[in-house]
Every structure is written in C-alpha cells, then in structure tokens.
C-alpha cells in the first residue's frame, strides 16, 4: 500500500516537472483618465539570476602569498615523489612562476596556479572545468 502511494506521488511529481507553465505578463499603461496611484510594474514577478556569491578573504596579500607558496611547494614535492615512484617517462612535473603543471601523458595535463587577485588557487583538469579554491 505504502509503495503504491510512493509510486503515484513520484509519477505525479515527475509529471509536474515535465509541465512547463507560461504566464503572460501585462504592464499597466499610463492613461490620463486612470488614477495616478496605479502601478506601472508588471503584474507577474520577473525572475533573474541571483547575485554571484563572493567569498571575501580576510587575508592580507602577504598572508595569501605565504600560504599559497607553502601549498604549492607541498604539492610540487608530493607530485615529484609520486611521478618518480611510478617511473613513467610520459609523466612529468614542472613548476614556474606560481604555475604547477602535471603532465600525465595519455591521462592529460593538470595545471594548478595561484590567482592573487581572487586569493585563490585554481585547478584546471582534462576531466572537469577549472575549479577555484579560496584560501
């Protein structure tokens, strides 16, 4: 009995998701004969994307660079150790000017770099879009 109710609710909710409702919006036009108190705003609510979520860092630029450099150095050491242990000639690690490049041959290239204006460390991967990680 309970499973039948759950199935019917699931069907109803899935069906309601498929339905697209269209609402017409009307705007009051300004007519000299109408009272001045009428609104010129649309009757239906217009939707927009919310403002971007901004994570403000309270780190100074010096603190950011110290933490980011330490994290990048730790990543470099770890990646170099792993690549050496594997002994694969197609794999290499390179670090220049705050950009760590990890080339894994047929598995793609990963790039990890500092983004001082945002106080973040970014990861670009062949599998996913670029990600940012605030400090």
Short mmCIF file of C-alpha atoms in Angstrom, two decimals:
data_model
loop_
_atom_site.label_atom_id
_atom_site.label_comp_id
_atom_site.label_asym_id
_atom_site.label_seq_id
_atom_site.Cartn_x
_atom_site.Cartn_y
_atom_site.Cartn_z
CA UNK A 1 0.00 0.00 0.00
CA UNK A 2 2.72 2.45 1.00
CA UNK A 3 4.81 1.56 -2.03
CA UNK A 4 1.82 2.26 -4.33
CA UNK A 5 1.33 5.67 -2.74
CA UNK A 6 5.02 6.49 -3.13
CA UNK A 7 4.96 5.38 -6.78
CA UNK A 8 1.90 7.53 -7.52
CA UNK A 9 3.49 10.53 -5.78
CA UNK A 10 6.67 10.00 -7.76
CA UNK A 11 4.71 9.83 -11.01
CA UNK A 12 2.78 12.98 -10.10
CA UNK A 13 5.87 14.95 -9.14
CA UNK A 14 7.77 13.76 -12.22
CA UNK A 15 4.82 14.70 -14.44
CA UNK A 16 4.57 18.13 -12.83
CA UNK A 17 8.25 18.70 -13.53
CA UNK A 18 7.68 17.98 -17.21
CA UNK A 19 4.88 20.52 -17.49
CA UNK A 20 6.02 23.96 -18.48
CA UNK A 21 3.72 26.75 -17.45
CA UNK A 22 3.73 30.02 -19.28
CA UNK A 23 2.40 33.13 -17.62
CA UNK A 24 1.55 36.24 -19.54
CA UNK A 25 2.77 39.46 -18.04
CA UNK A 26 0.81 42.62 -18.55
CA UNK A 27 2.04 46.11 -17.89
CA UNK A 28 -0.35 48.90 -16.95
CA UNK A 29 -0.21 51.68 -19.47
CA UNK A 30 -0.34 55.28 -18.37
CA UNK A 31 -3.74 56.75 -19.26
CA UNK A 32 -4.73 60.27 -18.27
CA UNK A 33 -8.15 59.04 -17.13
CA UNK A 34 -6.76 56.44 -14.69
CA UNK A 35 -5.87 57.31 -11.10
CA UNK A 36 -2.24 58.32 -10.56
CA UNK A 37 -1.75 55.62 -7.92
CA UNK A 38 -1.75 52.72 -10.41
CA UNK A 39 1.49 50.83 -10.69
CA UNK A 40 3.45 50.65 -13.93
CA UNK A 41 5.19 47.48 -12.75
CA UNK A 42 4.42 44.12 -14.35
CA UNK A 43 1.76 42.02 -12.65
CA UNK A 44 3.95 38.94 -12.59
CA UNK A 45 7.34 38.65 -11.00
CA UNK A 46 10.31 38.71 -13.34
CA UNK A 47 12.99 36.20 -12.43
CA UNK A 48 16.68 36.79 -12.75
CA UNK A 49 19.81 35.03 -11.64
CA UNK A 50 20.86 35.76 -8.09
CA UNK A 51 23.92 37.90 -7.49
CA UNK A 52 27.18 35.94 -7.51
CA UNK A 53 28.31 34.53 -4.21
CA UNK A 54 31.51 36.31 -3.28
CA UNK A 55 33.80 34.79 -0.70
CA UNK A 56 35.77 37.68 0.67
CA UNK A 57 39.08 36.70 2.16
CA UNK A 58 40.30 38.50 5.23
CA UNK A 59 43.90 37.51 4.45
CA UNK A 60 46.38 40.19 3.56
CA UNK A 61 48.19 39.71 0.24
CA UNK A 62 51.35 38.79 2.14
CA UNK A 63 49.50 36.10 4.14
CA UNK A 64 47.90 34.81 0.93
CA UNK A 65 51.26 34.52 -0.85
CA UNK A 66 52.86 32.78 2.15
CA UNK A 67 50.04 30.22 2.41
CA UNK A 68 49.74 29.71 -1.35
CA UNK A 69 53.51 29.30 -1.81
CA UNK A 70 53.60 26.76 1.02
CA UNK A 71 50.69 24.82 -0.51
CA UNK A 72 52.26 24.91 -3.99
CA UNK A 73 55.64 23.75 -2.61
CA UNK A 74 53.95 20.85 -0.77
CA UNK A 75 52.06 19.89 -3.94
CA UNK A 76 55.25 20.06 -6.00
CA UNK A 77 57.16 17.80 -3.59
CA UNK A 78 54.29 15.30 -3.40
CA UNK A 79 53.78 15.20 -7.17
CA UNK A 80 57.51 14.84 -7.87
CA UNK A 81 57.71 11.93 -5.42
CA UNK A 82 54.71 10.19 -6.98
CA UNK A 83 55.99 10.65 -10.55
CA UNK A 84 59.46 9.35 -9.57
CA UNK A 85 57.95 6.30 -7.84
CA UNK A 86 55.89 5.46 -10.92
CA UNK A 87 58.92 5.74 -13.19
CA UNK A 88 56.78 6.52 -16.26
CA UNK A 89 58.72 8.54 -18.87
CA UNK A 90 55.48 10.17 -20.15
CA UNK A 91 54.78 11.81 -16.79
CA UNK A 92 56.45 14.99 -15.57
CA UNK A 93 56.00 17.80 -13.08
CA UNK A 94 57.01 21.40 -13.80
CA UNK A 95 56.77 24.49 -11.58
CA UNK A 96 57.49 28.03 -12.81
CA UNK A 97 56.17 31.45 -11.74
CA UNK A 98 53.45 30.09 -9.48
CA UNK A 99 52.14 27.59 -12.07
CA UNK A 100 52.41 23.86 -11.35
CA UNK A 101 51.94 21.69 -14.46
CA UNK A 102 51.43 17.96 -14.05
CA UNK A 103 51.64 16.13 -17.38
CA UNK A 104 50.33 12.57 -17.10
CA UNK A 105 50.81 11.54 -20.73
CA UNK A 106 47.68 9.86 -22.10
CA UNK A 107 45.75 10.85 -18.95
CA UNK A 108 46.06 14.56 -19.73
CA UNK A 109 47.63 17.64 -18.22
CA UNK A 110 46.63 19.27 -14.94
CA UNK A 111 47.51 22.88 -14.20
CA UNK A 112 47.45 24.32 -10.68
CA UNK A 113 48.15 28.01 -10.26
CA UNK A 114 47.86 30.91 -7.87
CA UNK A 115 45.27 33.62 -8.53
CA UNK A 116 46.36 36.51 -6.30
CA UNK A 117 43.56 38.96 -7.27
CA UNK A 118 40.99 36.42 -6.01
CA UNK A 119 43.24 34.98 -3.28
CA UNK A 120 42.58 31.50 -4.67
CA UNK A 121 44.41 28.51 -6.08
CA UNK A 122 42.92 27.24 -9.35
CA UNK A 123 42.96 23.72 -10.74
CA UNK A 124 42.45 23.06 -14.43
CA UNK A 125 41.89 19.43 -15.33
CA UNK A 126 41.27 17.50 -18.56
CA UNK A 127 38.33 15.80 -16.82
CA UNK A 128 36.40 18.76 -15.40
CA UNK A 129 36.15 22.50 -15.79
CA UNK A 130 38.54 24.73 -13.88
CA UNK A 131 37.94 24.82 -10.13
CA UNK A 132 38.93 27.51 -7.68
CA UNK A 133 39.81 27.02 -4.04
CA UNK A 134 39.79 30.10 -1.78
CA UNK A 135 42.42 30.44 0.91
#
